[in-house]
Tab-separated table of C-alpha atoms in Angstrom:
chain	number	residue	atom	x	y	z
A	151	UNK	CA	-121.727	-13.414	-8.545
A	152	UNK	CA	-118.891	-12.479	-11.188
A	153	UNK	CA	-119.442	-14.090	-14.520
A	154	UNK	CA	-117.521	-17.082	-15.637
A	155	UNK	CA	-113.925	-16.336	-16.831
A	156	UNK	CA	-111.773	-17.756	-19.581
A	157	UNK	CA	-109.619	-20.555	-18.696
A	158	UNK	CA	-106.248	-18.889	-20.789
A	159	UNK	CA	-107.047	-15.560	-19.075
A	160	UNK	CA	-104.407	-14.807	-16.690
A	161	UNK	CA	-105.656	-13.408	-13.340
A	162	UNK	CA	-105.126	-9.387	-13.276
A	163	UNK	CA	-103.656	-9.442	-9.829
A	164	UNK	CA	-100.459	-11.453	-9.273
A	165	UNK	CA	-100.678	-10.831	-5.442
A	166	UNK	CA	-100.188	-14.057	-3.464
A	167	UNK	CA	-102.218	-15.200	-0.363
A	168	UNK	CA	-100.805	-13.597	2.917
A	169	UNK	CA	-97.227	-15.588	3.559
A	170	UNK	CA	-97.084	-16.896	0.451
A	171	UNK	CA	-93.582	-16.042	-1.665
A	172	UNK	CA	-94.954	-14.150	-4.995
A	173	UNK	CA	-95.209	-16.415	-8.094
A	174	UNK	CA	-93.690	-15.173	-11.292
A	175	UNK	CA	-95.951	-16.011	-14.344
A	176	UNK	CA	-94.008	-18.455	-17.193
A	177	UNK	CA	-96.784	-17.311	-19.593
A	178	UNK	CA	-96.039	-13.998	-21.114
A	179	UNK	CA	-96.938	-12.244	-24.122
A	180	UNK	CA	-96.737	-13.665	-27.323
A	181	UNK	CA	-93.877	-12.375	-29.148
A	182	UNK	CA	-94.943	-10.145	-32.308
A	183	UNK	CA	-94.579	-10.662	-35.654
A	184	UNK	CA	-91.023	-10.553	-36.813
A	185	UNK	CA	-89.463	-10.864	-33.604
A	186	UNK	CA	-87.418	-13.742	-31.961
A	187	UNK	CA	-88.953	-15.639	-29.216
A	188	UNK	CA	-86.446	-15.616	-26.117
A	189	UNK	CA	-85.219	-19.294	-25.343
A	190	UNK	CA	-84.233	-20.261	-22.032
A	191	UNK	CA	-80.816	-21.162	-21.434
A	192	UNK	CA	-80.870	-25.173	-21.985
A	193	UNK	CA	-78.724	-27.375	-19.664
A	194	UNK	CA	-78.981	-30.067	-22.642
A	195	UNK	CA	-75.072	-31.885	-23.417
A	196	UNK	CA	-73.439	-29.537	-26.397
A	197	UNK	CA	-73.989	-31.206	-30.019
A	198	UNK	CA	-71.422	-33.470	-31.373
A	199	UNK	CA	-69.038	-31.917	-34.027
A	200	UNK	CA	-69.612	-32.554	-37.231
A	201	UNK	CA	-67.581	-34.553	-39.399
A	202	UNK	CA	-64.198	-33.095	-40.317
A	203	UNK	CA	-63.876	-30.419	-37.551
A	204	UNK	CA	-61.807	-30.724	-34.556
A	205	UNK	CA	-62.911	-31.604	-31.392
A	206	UNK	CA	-62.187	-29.085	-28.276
A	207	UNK	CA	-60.091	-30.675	-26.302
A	208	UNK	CA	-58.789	-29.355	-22.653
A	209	UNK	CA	-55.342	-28.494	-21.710
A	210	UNK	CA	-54.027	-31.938	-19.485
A	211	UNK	CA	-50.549	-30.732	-17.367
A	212	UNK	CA	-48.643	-33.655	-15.927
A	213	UNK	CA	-48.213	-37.197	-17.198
A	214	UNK	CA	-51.119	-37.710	-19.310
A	215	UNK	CA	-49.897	-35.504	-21.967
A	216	UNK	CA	-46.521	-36.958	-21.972
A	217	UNK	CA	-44.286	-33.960	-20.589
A	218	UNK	CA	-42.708	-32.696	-17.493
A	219	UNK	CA	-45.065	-32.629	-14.845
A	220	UNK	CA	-45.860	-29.062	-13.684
A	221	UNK	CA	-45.516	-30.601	-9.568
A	222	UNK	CA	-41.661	-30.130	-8.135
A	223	UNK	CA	-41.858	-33.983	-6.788
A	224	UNK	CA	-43.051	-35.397	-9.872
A	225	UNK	CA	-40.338	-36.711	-12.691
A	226	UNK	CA	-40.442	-35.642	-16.437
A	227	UNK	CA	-38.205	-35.229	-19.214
A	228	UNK	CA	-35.535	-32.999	-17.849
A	229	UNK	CA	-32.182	-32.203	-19.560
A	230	UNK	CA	-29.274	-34.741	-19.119
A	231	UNK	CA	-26.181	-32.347	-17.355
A	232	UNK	CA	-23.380	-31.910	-19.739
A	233	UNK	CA	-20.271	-34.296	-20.195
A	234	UNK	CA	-17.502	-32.637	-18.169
A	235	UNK	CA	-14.826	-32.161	-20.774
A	236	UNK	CA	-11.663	-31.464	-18.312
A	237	UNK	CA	-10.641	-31.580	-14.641
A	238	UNK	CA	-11.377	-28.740	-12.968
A	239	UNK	CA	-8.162	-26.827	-10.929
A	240	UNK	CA	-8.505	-28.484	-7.985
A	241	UNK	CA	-8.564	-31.882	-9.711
A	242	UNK	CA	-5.359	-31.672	-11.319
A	243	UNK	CA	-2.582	-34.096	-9.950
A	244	UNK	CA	0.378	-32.652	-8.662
A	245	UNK	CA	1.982	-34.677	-11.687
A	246	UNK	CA	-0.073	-32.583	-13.942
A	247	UNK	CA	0.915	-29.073	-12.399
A	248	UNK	CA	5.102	-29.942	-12.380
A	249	UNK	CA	4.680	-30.811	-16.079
A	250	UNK	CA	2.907	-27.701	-17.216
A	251	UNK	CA	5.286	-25.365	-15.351
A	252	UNK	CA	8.205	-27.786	-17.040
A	253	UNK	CA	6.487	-26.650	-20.225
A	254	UNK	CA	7.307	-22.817	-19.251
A	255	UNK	CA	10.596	-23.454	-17.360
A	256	UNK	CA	12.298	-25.002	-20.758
A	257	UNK	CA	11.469	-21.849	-22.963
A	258	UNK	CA	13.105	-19.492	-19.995
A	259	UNK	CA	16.011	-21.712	-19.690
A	260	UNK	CA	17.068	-21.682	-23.245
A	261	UNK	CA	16.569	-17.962	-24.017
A	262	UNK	CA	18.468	-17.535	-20.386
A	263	UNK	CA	21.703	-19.350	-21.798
A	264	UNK	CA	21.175	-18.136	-25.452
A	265	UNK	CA	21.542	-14.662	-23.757
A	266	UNK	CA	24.517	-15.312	-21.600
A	267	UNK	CA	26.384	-17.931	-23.770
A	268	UNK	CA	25.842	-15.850	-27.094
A	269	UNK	CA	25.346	-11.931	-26.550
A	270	UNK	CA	27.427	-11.801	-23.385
A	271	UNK	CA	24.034	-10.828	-20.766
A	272	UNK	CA	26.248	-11.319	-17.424
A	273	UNK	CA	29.160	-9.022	-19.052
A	274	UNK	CA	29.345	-5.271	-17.656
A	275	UNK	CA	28.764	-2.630	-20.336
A	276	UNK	CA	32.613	-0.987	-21.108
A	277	UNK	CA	33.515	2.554	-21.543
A	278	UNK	CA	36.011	3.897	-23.423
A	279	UNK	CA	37.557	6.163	-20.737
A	280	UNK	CA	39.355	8.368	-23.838
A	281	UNK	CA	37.254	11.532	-24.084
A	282	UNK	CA	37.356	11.743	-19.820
A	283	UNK	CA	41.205	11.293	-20.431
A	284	UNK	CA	41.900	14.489	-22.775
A	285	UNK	CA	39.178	16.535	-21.217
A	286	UNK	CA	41.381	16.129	-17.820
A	287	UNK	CA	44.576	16.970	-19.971
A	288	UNK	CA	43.172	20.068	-22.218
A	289	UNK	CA	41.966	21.269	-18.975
A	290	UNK	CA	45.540	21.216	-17.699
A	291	UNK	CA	44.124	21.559	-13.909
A	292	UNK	CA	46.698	18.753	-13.068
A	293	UNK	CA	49.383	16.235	-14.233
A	294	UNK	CA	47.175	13.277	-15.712
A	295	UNK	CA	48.127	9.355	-15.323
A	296	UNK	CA	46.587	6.846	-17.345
A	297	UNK	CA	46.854	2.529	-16.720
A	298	UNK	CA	48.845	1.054	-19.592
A	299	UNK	CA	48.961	-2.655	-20.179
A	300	UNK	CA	46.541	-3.910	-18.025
A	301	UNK	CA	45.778	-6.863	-19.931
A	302	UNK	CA	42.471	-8.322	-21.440
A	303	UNK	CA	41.046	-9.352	-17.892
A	304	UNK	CA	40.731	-5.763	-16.791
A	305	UNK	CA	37.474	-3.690	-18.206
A	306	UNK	CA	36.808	-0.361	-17.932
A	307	UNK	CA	32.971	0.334	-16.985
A	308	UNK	CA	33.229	3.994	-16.011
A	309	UNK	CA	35.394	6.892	-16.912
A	310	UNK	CA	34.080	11.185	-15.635
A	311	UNK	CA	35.945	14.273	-15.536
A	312	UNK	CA	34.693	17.150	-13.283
A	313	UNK	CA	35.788	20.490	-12.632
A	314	UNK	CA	34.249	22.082	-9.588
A	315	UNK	CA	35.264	25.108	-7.225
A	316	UNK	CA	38.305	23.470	-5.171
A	317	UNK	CA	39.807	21.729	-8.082
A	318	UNK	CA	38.746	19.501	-10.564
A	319	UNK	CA	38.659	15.361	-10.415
A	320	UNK	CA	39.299	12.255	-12.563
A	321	UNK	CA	37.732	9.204	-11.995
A	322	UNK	CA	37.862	5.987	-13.982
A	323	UNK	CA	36.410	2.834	-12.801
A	324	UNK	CA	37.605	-0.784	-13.588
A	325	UNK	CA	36.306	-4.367	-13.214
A	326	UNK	CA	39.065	-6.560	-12.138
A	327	UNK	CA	40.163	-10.229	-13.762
A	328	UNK	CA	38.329	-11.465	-10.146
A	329	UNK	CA	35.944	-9.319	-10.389
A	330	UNK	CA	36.059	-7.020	-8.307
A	331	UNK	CA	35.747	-3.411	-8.212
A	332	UNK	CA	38.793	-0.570	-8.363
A	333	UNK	CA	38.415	2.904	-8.786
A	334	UNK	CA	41.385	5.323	-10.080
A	335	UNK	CA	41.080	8.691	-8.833
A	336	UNK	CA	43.181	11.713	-9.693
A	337	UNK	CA	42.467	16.155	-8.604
A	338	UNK	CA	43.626	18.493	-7.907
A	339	UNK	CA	41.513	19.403	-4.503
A	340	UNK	CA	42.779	19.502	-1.506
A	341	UNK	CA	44.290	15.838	0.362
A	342	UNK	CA	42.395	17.456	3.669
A	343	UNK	CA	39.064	17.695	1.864
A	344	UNK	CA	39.369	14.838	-0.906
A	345	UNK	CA	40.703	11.748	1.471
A	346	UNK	CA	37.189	12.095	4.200
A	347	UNK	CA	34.865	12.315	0.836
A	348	UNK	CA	37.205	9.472	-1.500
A	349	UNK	CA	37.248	6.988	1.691
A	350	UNK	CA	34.701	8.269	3.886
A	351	UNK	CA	36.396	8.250	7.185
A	352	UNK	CA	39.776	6.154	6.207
A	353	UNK	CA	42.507	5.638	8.243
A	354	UNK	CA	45.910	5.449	6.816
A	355	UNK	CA	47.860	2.064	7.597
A	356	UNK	CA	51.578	3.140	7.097
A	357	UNK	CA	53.529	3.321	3.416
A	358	UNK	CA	53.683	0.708	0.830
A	359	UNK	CA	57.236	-0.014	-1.379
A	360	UNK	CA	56.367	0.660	-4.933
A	361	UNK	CA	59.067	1.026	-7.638
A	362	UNK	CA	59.542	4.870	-7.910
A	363	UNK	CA	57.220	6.903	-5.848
A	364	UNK	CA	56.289	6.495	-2.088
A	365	UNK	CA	52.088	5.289	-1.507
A	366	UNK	CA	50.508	4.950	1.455
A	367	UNK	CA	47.719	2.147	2.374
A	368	UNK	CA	44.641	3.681	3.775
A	369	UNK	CA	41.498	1.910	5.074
A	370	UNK	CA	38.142	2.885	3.278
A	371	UNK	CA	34.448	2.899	3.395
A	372	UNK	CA	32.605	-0.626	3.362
A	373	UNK	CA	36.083	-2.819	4.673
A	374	UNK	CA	37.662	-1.286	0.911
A	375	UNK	CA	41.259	-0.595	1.459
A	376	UNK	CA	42.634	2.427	-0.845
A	377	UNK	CA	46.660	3.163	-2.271
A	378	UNK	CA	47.129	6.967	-1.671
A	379	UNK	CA	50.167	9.338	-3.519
A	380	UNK	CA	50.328	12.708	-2.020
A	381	UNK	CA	52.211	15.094	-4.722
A	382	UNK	CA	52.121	19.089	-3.724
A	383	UNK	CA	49.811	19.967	-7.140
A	384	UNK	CA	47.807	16.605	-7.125
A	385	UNK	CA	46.515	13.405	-5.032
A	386	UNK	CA	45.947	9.997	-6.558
A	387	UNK	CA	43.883	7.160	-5.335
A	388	UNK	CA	43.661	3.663	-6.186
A	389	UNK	CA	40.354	2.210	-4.193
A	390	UNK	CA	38.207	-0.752	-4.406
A	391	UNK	CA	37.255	-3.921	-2.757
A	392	UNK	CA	39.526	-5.572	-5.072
A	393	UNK	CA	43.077	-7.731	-3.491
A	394	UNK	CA	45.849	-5.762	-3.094
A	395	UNK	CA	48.010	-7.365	-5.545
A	396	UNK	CA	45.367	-6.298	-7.993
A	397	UNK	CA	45.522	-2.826	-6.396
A	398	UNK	CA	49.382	-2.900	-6.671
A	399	UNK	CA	49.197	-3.913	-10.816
A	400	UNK	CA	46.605	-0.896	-11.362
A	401	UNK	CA	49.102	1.142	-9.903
A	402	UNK	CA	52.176	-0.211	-11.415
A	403	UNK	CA	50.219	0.320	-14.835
A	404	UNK	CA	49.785	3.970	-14.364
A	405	UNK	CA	51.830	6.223	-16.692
């Protein structure tokens, strides 16, 4: 028989019966001097603060703290949309749209008739068909005719002299008082080579009484009609879509 054993002595072998789960001693060594005893985790409610210290306090999302609510179907404060301030394009009355292009019309208008009435816009530019004139006569190549007392209505808006290999050409172009365009054309090239260039394929249309010297009428390009001199050192023409009476006082001019 073993003696008697202490009733704090723990049992040296730990081993449970046969199918029993093994049983883990609470009692363990006393902690030594000096050292902290190990506390078991308590499930115990956390103290209360103390006075003057805040109190932890959980993050609430939604309603109960008084915002928008995190949840799409759920209403919080949420911007008002902005005022609209002016109709959009396709709101504008078709009252609106005549009076803002009246607004641009009236400028254009007024700077159109300033420009006409004052500086003369629809006039043709003029030409002073002098330095073509004694050019032609220093160059002597033929006998050279120049219009005399046209009058006011007629302009001049083109005057060239050109000297080339078959002879050399004078051309001086006029605005009419309708209007209308003539062209006076004096060289010294040939009538067989200057007529089908001058009137591109004219036809002449029989002669025409003018005081002094015998012309002939000739058809020209674009339904023109044309007044032609033959002389043996020079041709003239007199051709535009201009009236033949105007055609006859160009002519009657030239001296």
């Amino acid at each position: 028989m073993e003696p008697a054993q202490p009733a704090d002595r723990v049992p040296a072998d730990a081993t449970p019966p046969d199918g029993q789960p093994p049983v883990r001693s609470t009692a363990g060594p006393a902690p030594e001097a000096g050292e902290p005893a190990l506390a078991e985790p308590s499930t115990a409610p956390a103290p209360l603060p103390e006075a003057g210290e805040p109190a932890l306090v959980e993050p609430v999302d939604g309603p109960a703290r008084g915002g928008a609510s995190s949840h799409p179907a759920v209403s919080g404060d949420q911007p008002a949309p902005p005022a609209r301030t002016e109709k959009s394009r396709s709101e504008r009355s078709p009252r609106d749209m005549a009076l803002s292009l009246l607004v641009l019309l009236v400028p254009i208008a007024l700077l159109l008739a300033f420009y006409r009435g004052f500086l003369g816009g629809d006039a043709p530019a003029t030409v002073d068909p002098a330095p073509a004139v004694e050019q032609a006569r220093s160059a002597g190549a033929f006998p050279v005719s120049q219009p005399e007392g046209l009058g006011k209505g007629w302009r001049t808006v083109s005057a060239r002299y050109q000297a080339e290999a078959g002879g050399a050409t004078l051309r001086i172009g006029y605005l009419t008082p309708e209007g209308r365009g003539a062209q006076l054309v004096e060289s010294s090239v040939p009538a067989d080579k200057l007529l089908p260039a001058e009137l591109k394929g004219g036809r002449p249309q029989g002669p025409v009484d003018l005081p002094g010297r015998t012309w002939q009428r000739y058809t020209a390009r674009d339904n023109e009609q044309a007044l032609v001199l033959l002389e043996p050192n020079r041709t003239v023409i007199v051709v535009g879509d201009a009236g033949e009476n105007e055609l006859r006082q160009l002519v009657g001019a030239l001296r």
